[in-house]
Amino acid sequence: MLSLTRRSLLLLGALSSAPLLLCGCTDEDGPTEAERKKADADLPLRSRAVADTDRLLAGYDAVLAGPGAAQADRLRALRAEVAEHRTALATGLAGSAAPTGPTAPTGAPSGTPGAQGTPTGPATSVVELAAAERTTAGARLADLTAASPELAKLLAAVSAAGALHAAALGNTTPVTGPPAATPSASPSPSASASAAGSAAPTGPASPTAAPRPAAETAALQSALSAEHAAVYGYGVVGARQPAGPQRAEAQVCYLAHQAGRDAWHRLLLGGGATPAAAAPGYQLPFPVTDPATAKQLAAHIEVQLTGVYAALVAAGSGELRQSAAAALRESALRARQWGAEQSALPGLPAADRAPTSPSPSA
């Protein structure tokens, strides 16, 4: 674990601003023909995601309508987030306005697997609902490769939210994407987050020889810089925690961020780029003087990283996109573990669904 004297301060402002550097200027003449075709190609992906989300909403309604529904307040809060997912996913779909009230159950009996591994009928219990959240989160990952950058970012955020919902409802079975594109395992961020299905990004087993597109390289550099800062940040977190579970947890997270940092370093080298070095000095987003503020710093780090990885999902493709989505989910689960409040779509703040939320002032 790093000591407080190794570097002066943590530059977590870089975590907030890094995604902004990846945002290109808008085309004043509107979308190009290629962009319009890509948007059209997104329609079946959106339709499938909306149908799955409707089944989730119907499941929440069925469970809430049951006699003596347990966890009613939590279920209503989670349902509200799922309804927000539906609204975002239905953008551009004709006749797909968000339901204004309880969703009527449709489809086959609950638990019948669909083509994407999701149930084709609504859940009827909290246990089934948790399982449906998990499998639906995996289905969104299966559509990442074919999606446009903006839709891929949304799908990754919805998938991360599904993993959070499943964990909140007691299902800690790992969320997995397509078998061929799932990143290999690396040190887990924590026992609870690992059980909830998050795997730190490791990238391909061997570096690629061909140079990466400029947008991918820029996004990878931002992710690497963010992980440099996170590694140091968890050194601060651990140094301010007394011996015990919280300090041990900080150590596990520290090792997970080291693994992420090394993974992006390898990918950049494999693409012929010079990986960004750690900054010579870092500035904390707020004073960290005790265990409580150290915990706040850990939560801040992870929330900021969800934005970094949402941007990497949009810029990447293929296995890199899957790895970035796994990293987004990892950070969202760790943020929850450290007590952070997150939006319904991790990494996509409500204002414009782009990672622009500011860091706390120093």
mmCIF file of C-alpha atoms in Angstrom:
data_model
loop_
_atom_site.group_PDB
_atom_site.id
_atom_site.type_symbol
_atom_site.label_atom_id
_atom_site.label_comp_id
_atom_site.label_asym_id
_atom_site.label_seq_id
_atom_site.Cartn_x
_atom_site.Cartn_y
_atom_site.Cartn_z
ATOM 1 C CA MET A 1 0.000 0.000 0.000
ATOM 2 C CA LEU A 2 1.374 3.437 -0.893
ATOM 3 C CA SER A 3 2.193 5.809 1.936
ATOM 4 C CA LEU A 4 1.018 9.394 2.103
ATOM 5 C CA THR A 5 4.533 10.658 1.404
ATOM 6 C CA ARG A 6 5.129 8.875 -1.894
ATOM 7 C CA ARG A 7 3.314 11.580 -3.816
ATOM 8 C CA SER A 8 2.058 14.881 -2.541
ATOM 9 C CA LEU A 9 -1.620 14.824 -3.556
ATOM 10 C CA LEU A 10 -4.110 13.004 -5.759
ATOM 11 C CA LEU A 11 -5.237 14.600 -9.007
ATOM 12 C CA LEU A 12 -8.785 13.309 -9.126
ATOM 13 C CA GLY A 13 -9.884 16.292 -11.141
ATOM 14 C CA ALA A 14 -8.333 14.384 -14.042
ATOM 15 C CA LEU A 15 -10.876 11.637 -13.510
ATOM 16 C CA SER A 16 -13.717 14.107 -13.956
ATOM 17 C CA SER A 17 -12.278 15.880 -16.966
ATOM 18 C CA ALA A 18 -10.843 12.903 -18.845
ATOM 19 C CA PRO A 19 -14.140 11.834 -20.438
ATOM 20 C CA LEU A 20 -14.735 15.366 -21.659
ATOM 21 C CA LEU A 21 -11.567 15.203 -23.729
ATOM 22 C CA LEU A 22 -13.091 12.341 -25.667
ATOM 23 C CA CYS A 23 -16.188 14.265 -26.735
ATOM 24 C CA GLY A 24 -15.860 15.418 -30.325
ATOM 25 C CA CYS A 25 -17.428 18.538 -31.707
ATOM 26 C CA THR A 26 -20.946 18.216 -33.037
ATOM 27 C CA ASP A 27 -21.602 18.349 -36.747
ATOM 28 C CA GLU A 28 -23.549 21.524 -37.439
ATOM 29 C CA ASP A 29 -24.948 19.976 -40.633
ATOM 30 C CA GLY A 30 -26.527 17.071 -38.741
ATOM 31 C CA PRO A 31 -25.643 13.364 -38.774
ATOM 32 C CA THR A 32 -23.837 11.870 -41.734
ATOM 33 C CA GLU A 33 -25.321 9.112 -43.871
ATOM 34 C CA ALA A 34 -23.130 6.569 -42.074
ATOM 35 C CA GLU A 35 -24.353 7.843 -38.713
ATOM 36 C CA ARG A 36 -27.971 7.596 -39.839
ATOM 37 C CA LYS A 37 -27.427 4.017 -40.989
ATOM 38 C CA LYS A 38 -25.835 3.169 -37.647
ATOM 39 C CA ALA A 39 -28.777 4.701 -35.814
ATOM 40 C CA ASP A 40 -31.144 2.594 -37.918
ATOM 41 C CA ALA A 41 -29.072 -0.474 -37.057
ATOM 42 C CA ASP A 42 -29.573 0.370 -33.376
ATOM 43 C CA LEU A 43 -33.362 0.085 -33.631
ATOM 44 C CA PRO A 44 -33.602 -3.716 -33.223
ATOM 45 C CA LEU A 45 -31.168 -3.541 -30.311
ATOM 46 C CA ARG A 46 -33.281 -0.865 -28.664
ATOM 47 C CA SER A 47 -36.467 -2.825 -29.339
ATOM 48 C CA ARG A 48 -35.033 -5.939 -27.703
ATOM 49 C CA ALA A 49 -33.794 -3.945 -24.711
ATOM 50 C CA VAL A 50 -37.180 -2.244 -24.280
ATOM 51 C CA ALA A 51 -38.990 -5.605 -24.392
ATOM 52 C CA ASP A 52 -36.665 -7.021 -21.725
ATOM 53 C CA THR A 53 -37.130 -3.902 -19.621
ATOM 54 C CA ASP A 54 -40.909 -4.165 -19.890
ATOM 55 C CA ARG A 55 -40.676 -7.675 -18.470
ATOM 56 C CA LEU A 56 -38.593 -6.365 -15.586
ATOM 57 C CA LEU A 57 -41.161 -3.644 -14.899
ATOM 58 C CA ALA A 58 -43.970 -6.206 -15.006
ATOM 59 C CA GLY A 59 -42.018 -8.328 -12.543
ATOM 60 C CA TYR A 60 -41.604 -5.423 -10.136
ATOM 61 C CA ASP A 61 -45.318 -4.657 -10.402
ATOM 62 C CA ALA A 62 -46.268 -8.291 -9.777
ATOM 63 C CA VAL A 63 -44.049 -8.572 -6.713
ATOM 64 C CA LEU A 64 -45.189 -5.223 -5.324
ATOM 65 C CA ALA A 65 -48.822 -6.252 -5.797
ATOM 66 C CA GLY A 66 -48.280 -9.479 -3.871
ATOM 67 C CA PRO A 67 -49.546 -9.919 -0.316
ATOM 68 C CA GLY A 68 -47.222 -8.360 2.267
ATOM 69 C CA ALA A 69 -44.532 -7.511 -0.284
ATOM 70 C CA ALA A 70 -41.160 -7.490 1.446
ATOM 71 C CA GLN A 71 -38.684 -4.694 0.700
ATOM 72 C CA ALA A 72 -41.506 -2.611 -0.803
ATOM 73 C CA ASP A 73 -39.691 0.726 -0.501
ATOM 74 C CA ARG A 74 -36.531 -0.684 -2.048
ATOM 75 C CA LEU A 75 -38.480 -2.376 -4.823
ATOM 76 C CA ARG A 76 -40.273 0.858 -5.687
ATOM 77 C CA ALA A 77 -36.965 2.732 -5.832
ATOM 78 C CA LEU A 78 -35.403 0.105 -8.088
ATOM 79 C CA ARG A 79 -38.498 0.024 -10.299
ATOM 80 C CA ALA A 80 -38.236 3.794 -10.765
ATOM 81 C CA GLU A 81 -34.676 3.335 -12.027
ATOM 82 C CA VAL A 82 -35.748 0.567 -14.411
ATOM 83 C CA ALA A 83 -38.450 2.895 -15.759
ATOM 84 C CA GLU A 84 -35.736 5.491 -16.384
ATOM 85 C CA HIS A 85 -33.743 2.852 -18.275
ATOM 86 C CA ARG A 86 -36.767 2.163 -20.457
ATOM 87 C CA THR A 87 -37.209 5.813 -21.307
ATOM 88 C CA ALA A 88 -33.587 6.094 -22.392
ATOM 89 C CA LEU A 89 -33.649 2.823 -24.342
ATOM 90 C CA ALA A 90 -36.887 3.710 -26.152
ATOM 91 C CA THR A 91 -35.408 6.849 -27.740
ATOM 92 C CA GLY A 92 -36.162 6.774 -31.455
ATOM 93 C CA LEU A 93 -38.624 3.882 -31.271
ATOM 94 C CA ALA A 94 -42.123 4.530 -32.562
ATOM 95 C CA GLY A 95 -44.915 3.602 -30.172
ATOM 96 C CA SER A 96 -42.608 2.913 -27.224
ATOM 97 C CA ALA A 97 -43.639 5.582 -24.737
ATOM 98 C CA ALA A 98 -42.738 4.702 -21.180
ATOM 99 C CA PRO A 99 -45.559 3.097 -19.197
ATOM 100 C CA THR A 100 -47.341 5.543 -16.911
ATOM 101 C CA GLY A 101 -48.583 2.903 -14.482
ATOM 102 C CA PRO A 102 -48.115 -0.748 -13.581
ATOM 103 C CA THR A 103 -47.010 -2.875 -16.501
ATOM 104 C CA ALA A 104 -49.237 -5.796 -17.371
ATOM 105 C CA PRO A 105 -47.363 -9.129 -17.383
ATOM 106 C CA THR A 106 -46.860 -10.469 -20.889
ATOM 107 C CA GLY A 107 -45.058 -13.316 -22.528
ATOM 108 C CA ALA A 108 -44.344 -16.848 -21.426
ATOM 109 C CA PRO A 109 -44.399 -18.023 -17.810
ATOM 110 C CA SER A 110 -41.766 -16.521 -15.534
ATOM 111 C CA GLY A 111 -38.355 -18.130 -15.738
ATOM 112 C CA THR A 112 -38.636 -19.309 -19.358
ATOM 113 C CA PRO A 113 -35.328 -18.346 -20.994
ATOM 114 C CA GLY A 114 -35.408 -16.246 -24.134
ATOM 115 C CA ALA A 115 -32.962 -16.118 -27.020
ATOM 116 C CA GLN A 116 -30.629 -13.758 -25.153
ATOM 117 C CA GLY A 117 -30.813 -15.700 -21.901
ATOM 118 C CA THR A 118 -33.409 -13.398 -20.367
ATOM 119 C CA PRO A 119 -36.739 -14.642 -19.021
ATOM 120 C CA THR A 120 -39.623 -14.291 -21.493
ATOM 121 C CA GLY A 121 -42.140 -13.755 -18.694
ATOM 122 C CA PRO A 122 -42.191 -11.485 -15.635
ATOM 123 C CA ALA A 123 -40.815 -12.481 -12.244
ATOM 124 C CA THR A 124 -43.241 -13.274 -9.446
ATOM 125 C CA SER A 125 -40.933 -13.150 -6.407
ATOM 126 C CA VAL A 126 -37.959 -11.133 -5.176
ATOM 127 C CA VAL A 127 -35.678 -14.084 -5.892
ATOM 128 C CA GLU A 128 -36.914 -14.332 -9.479
ATOM 129 C CA LEU A 129 -36.734 -10.565 -9.857
ATOM 130 C CA ALA A 130 -33.095 -10.516 -8.747
ATOM 131 C CA ALA A 131 -32.268 -13.293 -11.205
ATOM 132 C CA ALA A 132 -34.084 -11.426 -13.984
ATOM 133 C CA GLU A 133 -32.063 -8.275 -13.272
ATOM 134 C CA ARG A 134 -28.833 -10.260 -13.519
ATOM 135 C CA THR A 135 -29.675 -12.093 -16.730
ATOM 136 C CA THR A 136 -31.032 -8.946 -18.354
ATOM 137 C CA ALA A 137 -27.778 -7.180 -17.470
ATOM 138 C CA GLY A 138 -25.901 -9.926 -19.303
ATOM 139 C CA ALA A 139 -28.171 -9.625 -22.331
ATOM 140 C CA ARG A 140 -27.317 -5.934 -22.670
ATOM 141 C CA LEU A 141 -23.627 -6.858 -22.878
ATOM 142 C CA ALA A 142 -24.388 -9.234 -25.757
ATOM 143 C CA ASP A 143 -25.558 -6.257 -27.833
ATOM 144 C CA LEU A 144 -22.546 -4.014 -27.174
ATOM 145 C CA THR A 145 -20.501 -4.974 -30.214
ATOM 146 C CA ALA A 146 -23.251 -4.216 -32.744
ATOM 147 C CA ALA A 147 -24.361 -0.955 -31.113
ATOM 148 C CA SER A 148 -23.398 2.576 -32.094
ATOM 149 C CA PRO A 149 -21.023 4.320 -29.656
ATOM 150 C CA GLU A 150 -23.779 6.247 -27.858
ATOM 151 C CA LEU A 151 -26.080 3.244 -27.574
ATOM 152 C CA ALA A 152 -23.184 1.039 -26.437
ATOM 153 C CA LYS A 153 -22.478 3.501 -23.633
ATOM 154 C CA LEU A 154 -26.138 3.388 -22.605
ATOM 155 C CA LEU A 155 -26.277 -0.408 -22.747
ATOM 156 C CA ALA A 156 -23.157 -0.674 -20.583
ATOM 157 C CA ALA A 157 -24.687 1.687 -18.022
ATOM 158 C CA VAL A 158 -27.967 -0.261 -18.002
ATOM 159 C CA SER A 159 -26.030 -3.493 -17.540
ATOM 160 C CA ALA A 160 -24.069 -2.025 -14.624
ATOM 161 C CA ALA A 161 -27.308 -0.834 -13.048
ATOM 162 C CA GLY A 162 -28.769 -4.316 -13.448
ATOM 163 C CA ALA A 163 -25.796 -5.795 -11.588
ATOM 164 C CA LEU A 164 -26.329 -3.263 -8.807
ATOM 165 C CA HIS A 165 -30.049 -4.085 -8.647
ATOM 166 C CA ALA A 166 -29.388 -7.830 -8.548
ATOM 167 C CA ALA A 167 -26.918 -7.382 -5.702
ATOM 168 C CA ALA A 168 -29.340 -5.138 -3.814
ATOM 169 C CA LEU A 169 -31.984 -7.867 -4.118
ATOM 170 C CA GLY A 170 -29.618 -10.567 -2.899
ATOM 171 C CA ASN A 171 -28.383 -12.157 -6.146
ATOM 172 C CA THR A 172 -24.588 -12.062 -6.270
ATOM 173 C CA THR A 173 -24.174 -14.444 -9.196
ATOM 174 C CA PRO A 174 -21.610 -13.008 -11.642
ATOM 175 C CA VAL A 175 -22.946 -11.045 -14.597
ATOM 176 C CA THR A 176 -21.345 -12.282 -17.806
ATOM 177 C CA GLY A 177 -21.337 -11.119 -21.395
ATOM 178 C CA PRO A 178 -20.648 -13.054 -24.590
ATOM 179 C CA PRO A 179 -18.271 -15.982 -23.825
ATOM 180 C CA ALA A 180 -15.799 -15.036 -26.549
ATOM 181 C CA ALA A 181 -15.478 -11.426 -25.429
ATOM 182 C CA THR A 182 -15.606 -11.673 -21.651
ATOM 183 C CA PRO A 183 -12.331 -10.369 -20.129
ATOM 184 C CA SER A 184 -10.289 -12.907 -18.219
ATOM 185 C CA ALA A 185 -10.326 -12.674 -14.461
ATOM 186 C CA SER A 186 -7.958 -10.507 -12.448
ATOM 187 C CA PRO A 187 -7.785 -9.488 -8.787
ATOM 188 C CA SER A 188 -11.351 -8.776 -7.658
ATOM 189 C CA PRO A 189 -12.140 -5.411 -6.062
ATOM 190 C CA SER A 190 -13.693 -7.025 -3.016
ATOM 191 C CA ALA A 191 -15.347 -10.183 -1.887
ATOM 192 C CA SER A 192 -18.795 -8.632 -2.239
ATOM 193 C CA ALA A 193 -18.192 -6.908 -5.560
ATOM 194 C CA SER A 194 -16.515 -9.984 -7.005
ATOM 195 C CA ALA A 195 -19.492 -12.057 -5.989
ATOM 196 C CA ALA A 196 -21.715 -9.509 -7.683
ATOM 197 C CA GLY A 197 -20.065 -10.287 -10.980
ATOM 198 C CA SER A 198 -17.439 -7.606 -11.609
ATOM 199 C CA ALA A 199 -14.098 -8.456 -13.147
ATOM 200 C CA ALA A 200 -11.211 -6.025 -13.491
ATOM 201 C CA PRO A 201 -10.188 -5.377 -17.102
ATOM 202 C CA THR A 202 -7.289 -7.442 -18.340
ATOM 203 C CA GLY A 203 -7.592 -7.118 -22.108
ATOM 204 C CA PRO A 204 -6.417 -9.683 -24.640
ATOM 205 C CA ALA A 205 -3.838 -12.260 -23.577
ATOM 206 C CA SER A 206 -1.336 -10.877 -26.127
ATOM 207 C CA PRO A 207 -0.977 -7.288 -27.399
ATOM 208 C CA THR A 208 -2.334 -6.409 -30.818
ATOM 209 C CA ALA A 209 0.231 -5.546 -33.475
ATOM 210 C CA ALA A 210 -1.856 -3.073 -35.491
ATOM 211 C CA PRO A 211 -2.170 0.534 -34.267
ATOM 212 C CA ARG A 212 -5.477 1.362 -32.648
ATOM 213 C CA PRO A 213 -7.774 4.109 -33.967
ATOM 214 C CA ALA A 214 -6.997 7.525 -32.529
ATOM 215 C CA ALA A 215 -10.256 7.687 -30.537
ATOM 216 C CA GLU A 216 -9.579 4.314 -28.905
ATOM 217 C CA THR A 217 -6.032 5.319 -28.063
ATOM 218 C CA ALA A 218 -7.161 8.598 -26.513
ATOM 219 C CA ALA A 219 -9.808 6.818 -24.444
ATOM 220 C CA LEU A 220 -7.303 4.210 -23.295
ATOM 221 C CA GLN A 221 -4.854 6.931 -22.301
ATOM 222 C CA SER A 222 -7.591 8.578 -20.231
ATOM 223 C CA ALA A 223 -8.411 5.253 -18.576
ATOM 224 C CA LEU A 224 -4.739 4.657 -17.810
ATOM 225 C CA SER A 225 -4.331 8.150 -16.324
ATOM 226 C CA ALA A 226 -7.459 7.610 -14.239
ATOM 227 C CA GLU A 227 -6.116 4.314 -12.912
ATOM 228 C CA HIS A 228 -2.761 5.927 -12.048
ATOM 229 C CA ALA A 229 -4.705 8.390 -9.903
ATOM 230 C CA ALA A 230 -6.933 5.677 -8.442
ATOM 231 C CA VAL A 231 -3.962 3.556 -7.383
ATOM 232 C CA TYR A 232 -2.526 6.466 -5.464
ATOM 233 C CA GLY A 233 -5.939 7.402 -4.120
ATOM 234 C CA TYR A 234 -6.442 4.012 -2.538
ATOM 235 C CA GLY A 235 -3.027 4.385 -0.916
ATOM 236 C CA VAL A 236 -4.433 7.464 0.801
ATOM 237 C CA VAL A 237 -7.638 5.619 1.678
ATOM 238 C CA GLY A 238 -5.739 2.740 3.249
ATOM 239 C CA ALA A 239 -3.404 5.039 5.148
ATOM 240 C CA ARG A 240 -6.354 6.749 6.819
ATOM 241 C CA GLN A 241 -8.127 3.538 7.831
ATOM 242 C CA PRO A 242 -7.299 1.696 11.078
ATOM 243 C CA ALA A 243 -6.406 -1.965 10.870
ATOM 244 C CA GLY A 244 -9.549 -3.942 10.121
ATOM 245 C CA PRO A 245 -12.041 -4.764 7.375
ATOM 246 C CA GLN A 246 -12.122 -1.288 5.795
ATOM 247 C CA ARG A 247 -8.359 -1.138 5.482
ATOM 248 C CA ALA A 248 -8.291 -4.661 4.054
ATOM 249 C CA GLU A 249 -10.968 -3.638 1.578
ATOM 250 C CA ALA A 250 -8.907 -0.636 0.516
ATOM 251 C CA GLN A 251 -5.968 -2.961 -0.097
ATOM 252 C CA VAL A 252 -8.086 -5.234 -2.303
ATOM 253 C CA CYS A 253 -9.320 -2.245 -4.300
ATOM 254 C CA TYR A 254 -5.770 -0.921 -4.574
ATOM 255 C CA LEU A 255 -4.641 -4.224 -6.115
ATOM 256 C CA ALA A 256 -7.622 -4.270 -8.491
ATOM 257 C CA HIS A 257 -6.761 -0.785 -9.758
ATOM 258 C CA GLN A 258 -3.140 -1.804 -10.202
ATOM 259 C CA ALA A 259 -4.392 -4.652 -12.397
ATOM 260 C CA GLY A 260 -6.556 -2.252 -14.413
ATOM 261 C CA ARG A 261 -3.685 0.182 -14.814
ATOM 262 C CA ASP A 262 -1.376 -2.573 -16.035
ATOM 263 C CA ALA A 263 -4.011 -3.886 -18.457
ATOM 264 C CA TRP A 264 -4.482 -0.542 -20.187
ATOM 265 C CA HIS A 265 -0.701 -0.054 -20.243
ATOM 266 C CA ARG A 266 -0.293 -3.350 -22.105
ATOM 267 C CA LEU A 267 -3.048 -2.538 -24.592
ATOM 268 C CA LEU A 268 -1.522 0.832 -25.398
ATOM 269 C CA LEU A 269 1.908 -0.701 -25.911
ATOM 270 C CA GLY A 270 0.378 -3.383 -28.117
ATOM 271 C CA GLY A 271 -1.216 -0.693 -30.270
ATOM 272 C CA GLY A 272 2.062 1.125 -30.751
ATOM 273 C CA ALA A 273 1.289 4.024 -28.383
ATOM 274 C CA THR A 274 3.391 5.348 -25.530
ATOM 275 C CA PRO A 275 1.373 4.820 -22.322
ATOM 276 C CA ALA A 276 0.767 7.892 -20.178
ATOM 277 C CA ALA A 277 2.988 8.057 -17.119
ATOM 278 C CA ALA A 278 1.787 8.755 -13.617
ATOM 279 C CA ALA A 279 1.643 12.457 -12.832
ATOM 280 C CA PRO A 280 4.436 13.877 -10.653
ATOM 281 C CA GLY A 281 1.922 15.509 -8.300
ATOM 282 C CA TYR A 282 -1.686 14.900 -7.318
ATOM 283 C CA GLN A 283 -4.351 17.033 -5.669
ATOM 284 C CA LEU A 284 -7.060 15.596 -3.454
ATOM 285 C CA PRO A 285 -10.642 16.658 -4.278
ATOM 286 C CA PHE A 286 -11.226 17.384 -0.563
ATOM 287 C CA PRO A 287 -9.289 16.984 2.704
ATOM 288 C CA VAL A 288 -8.887 13.353 3.789
ATOM 289 C CA THR A 289 -8.128 13.317 7.496
ATOM 290 C CA ASP A 290 -9.943 10.348 9.012
ATOM 291 C CA PRO A 291 -11.653 7.035 8.152
ATOM 292 C CA ALA A 292 -14.929 8.752 7.197
ATOM 293 C CA THR A 293 -13.353 11.106 4.654
ATOM 294 C CA ALA A 294 -11.159 8.270 3.391
ATOM 295 C CA LYS A 295 -14.316 6.284 2.664
ATOM 296 C CA GLN A 296 -15.748 9.303 0.843
ATOM 297 C CA LEU A 297 -12.583 9.485 -1.253
ATOM 298 C CA ALA A 298 -12.909 5.831 -2.240
ATOM 299 C CA ALA A 299 -16.529 6.396 -3.269
ATOM 300 C CA HIS A 300 -15.550 9.519 -5.221
ATOM 301 C CA ILE A 301 -12.808 7.638 -7.086
ATOM 302 C CA GLU A 302 -15.175 4.897 -8.201
ATOM 303 C CA VAL A 303 -17.995 7.215 -9.262
ATOM 304 C CA GLN A 304 -15.584 9.251 -11.369
ATOM 305 C CA LEU A 305 -14.200 6.078 -12.930
ATOM 306 C CA THR A 306 -17.661 5.040 -14.117
ATOM 307 C CA GLY A 307 -17.642 8.132 -16.331
ATOM 308 C CA VAL A 308 -14.159 7.348 -17.638
ATOM 309 C CA TYR A 309 -15.198 3.832 -18.556
ATOM 310 C CA ALA A 310 -18.488 4.891 -20.133
ATOM 311 C CA ALA A 311 -16.384 7.037 -22.469
ATOM 312 C CA LEU A 312 -14.094 4.086 -23.192
ATOM 313 C CA VAL A 313 -17.102 1.924 -24.064
ATOM 314 C CA ALA A 314 -18.191 4.536 -26.617
ATOM 315 C CA ALA A 315 -14.716 4.895 -28.125
ATOM 316 C CA GLY A 316 -13.839 1.211 -28.171
ATOM 317 C CA SER A 317 -15.012 -1.798 -30.127
ATOM 318 C CA GLY A 318 -15.028 -5.568 -29.826
ATOM 319 C CA GLU A 319 -13.215 -6.966 -26.798
ATOM 320 C CA LEU A 320 -12.075 -3.523 -25.673
ATOM 321 C CA ARG A 321 -15.708 -2.412 -25.453
ATOM 322 C CA GLN A 322 -16.564 -5.491 -23.394
ATOM 323 C CA SER A 323 -13.591 -4.883 -21.096
ATOM 324 C CA ALA A 324 -14.584 -1.250 -20.642
ATOM 325 C CA ALA A 325 -18.162 -2.276 -19.788
ATOM 326 C CA ALA A 326 -16.819 -4.739 -17.205
ATOM 327 C CA ALA A 327 -14.654 -1.979 -15.732
ATOM 328 C CA LEU A 328 -17.663 0.360 -15.565
ATOM 329 C CA ARG A 329 -19.644 -2.317 -13.743
ATOM 330 C CA GLU A 330 -16.697 -2.962 -11.420
ATOM 331 C CA SER A 331 -16.447 0.669 -10.416
ATOM 332 C CA ALA A 332 -20.219 0.987 -9.964
ATOM 333 C CA LEU A 333 -20.235 -1.990 -7.608
ATOM 334 C CA ARG A 334 -17.271 -0.662 -5.659
ATOM 335 C CA ALA A 335 -18.903 2.780 -5.436
ATOM 336 C CA ARG A 336 -21.989 1.141 -3.939
ATOM 337 C CA GLN A 337 -19.801 -0.777 -1.520
ATOM 338 C CA TRP A 338 -18.192 2.464 -0.299
ATOM 339 C CA GLY A 339 -21.590 4.103 0.148
ATOM 340 C CA ALA A 340 -21.725 6.366 -2.894
ATOM 341 C CA GLU A 341 -24.972 7.703 -4.308
ATOM 342 C CA GLN A 342 -25.174 6.974 -8.033
ATOM 343 C CA SER A 343 -27.517 7.848 -10.846
ATOM 344 C CA ALA A 344 -29.881 5.280 -12.329
ATOM 345 C CA LEU A 345 -27.373 4.921 -15.176
ATOM 346 C CA PRO A 346 -23.846 4.699 -13.715
ATOM 347 C CA GLY A 347 -21.377 6.796 -15.666
ATOM 348 C CA LEU A 348 -24.114 8.803 -17.398
ATOM 349 C CA PRO A 349 -25.223 11.759 -15.242
ATOM 350 C CA ALA A 350 -28.806 12.867 -15.675
ATOM 351 C CA ALA A 351 -28.079 16.271 -17.247
ATOM 352 C CA ASP A 352 -27.001 14.929 -20.628
ATOM 353 C CA ARG A 353 -26.100 11.278 -20.026
ATOM 354 C CA ALA A 354 -22.405 12.113 -20.366
ATOM 355 C CA PRO A 355 -19.831 11.840 -17.539
ATOM 356 C CA THR A 356 -19.460 15.492 -16.574
ATOM 357 C CA SER A 357 -20.224 15.612 -12.859
ATOM 358 C CA PRO A 358 -17.708 17.805 -11.000
ATOM 359 C CA SER A 359 -15.395 16.665 -8.228
ATOM 360 C CA PRO A 360 -15.806 18.109 -4.740
ATOM 361 C CA SER A 361 -13.808 21.303 -4.283
ATOM 362 C CA ALA A 362 -10.517 21.128 -2.482
#
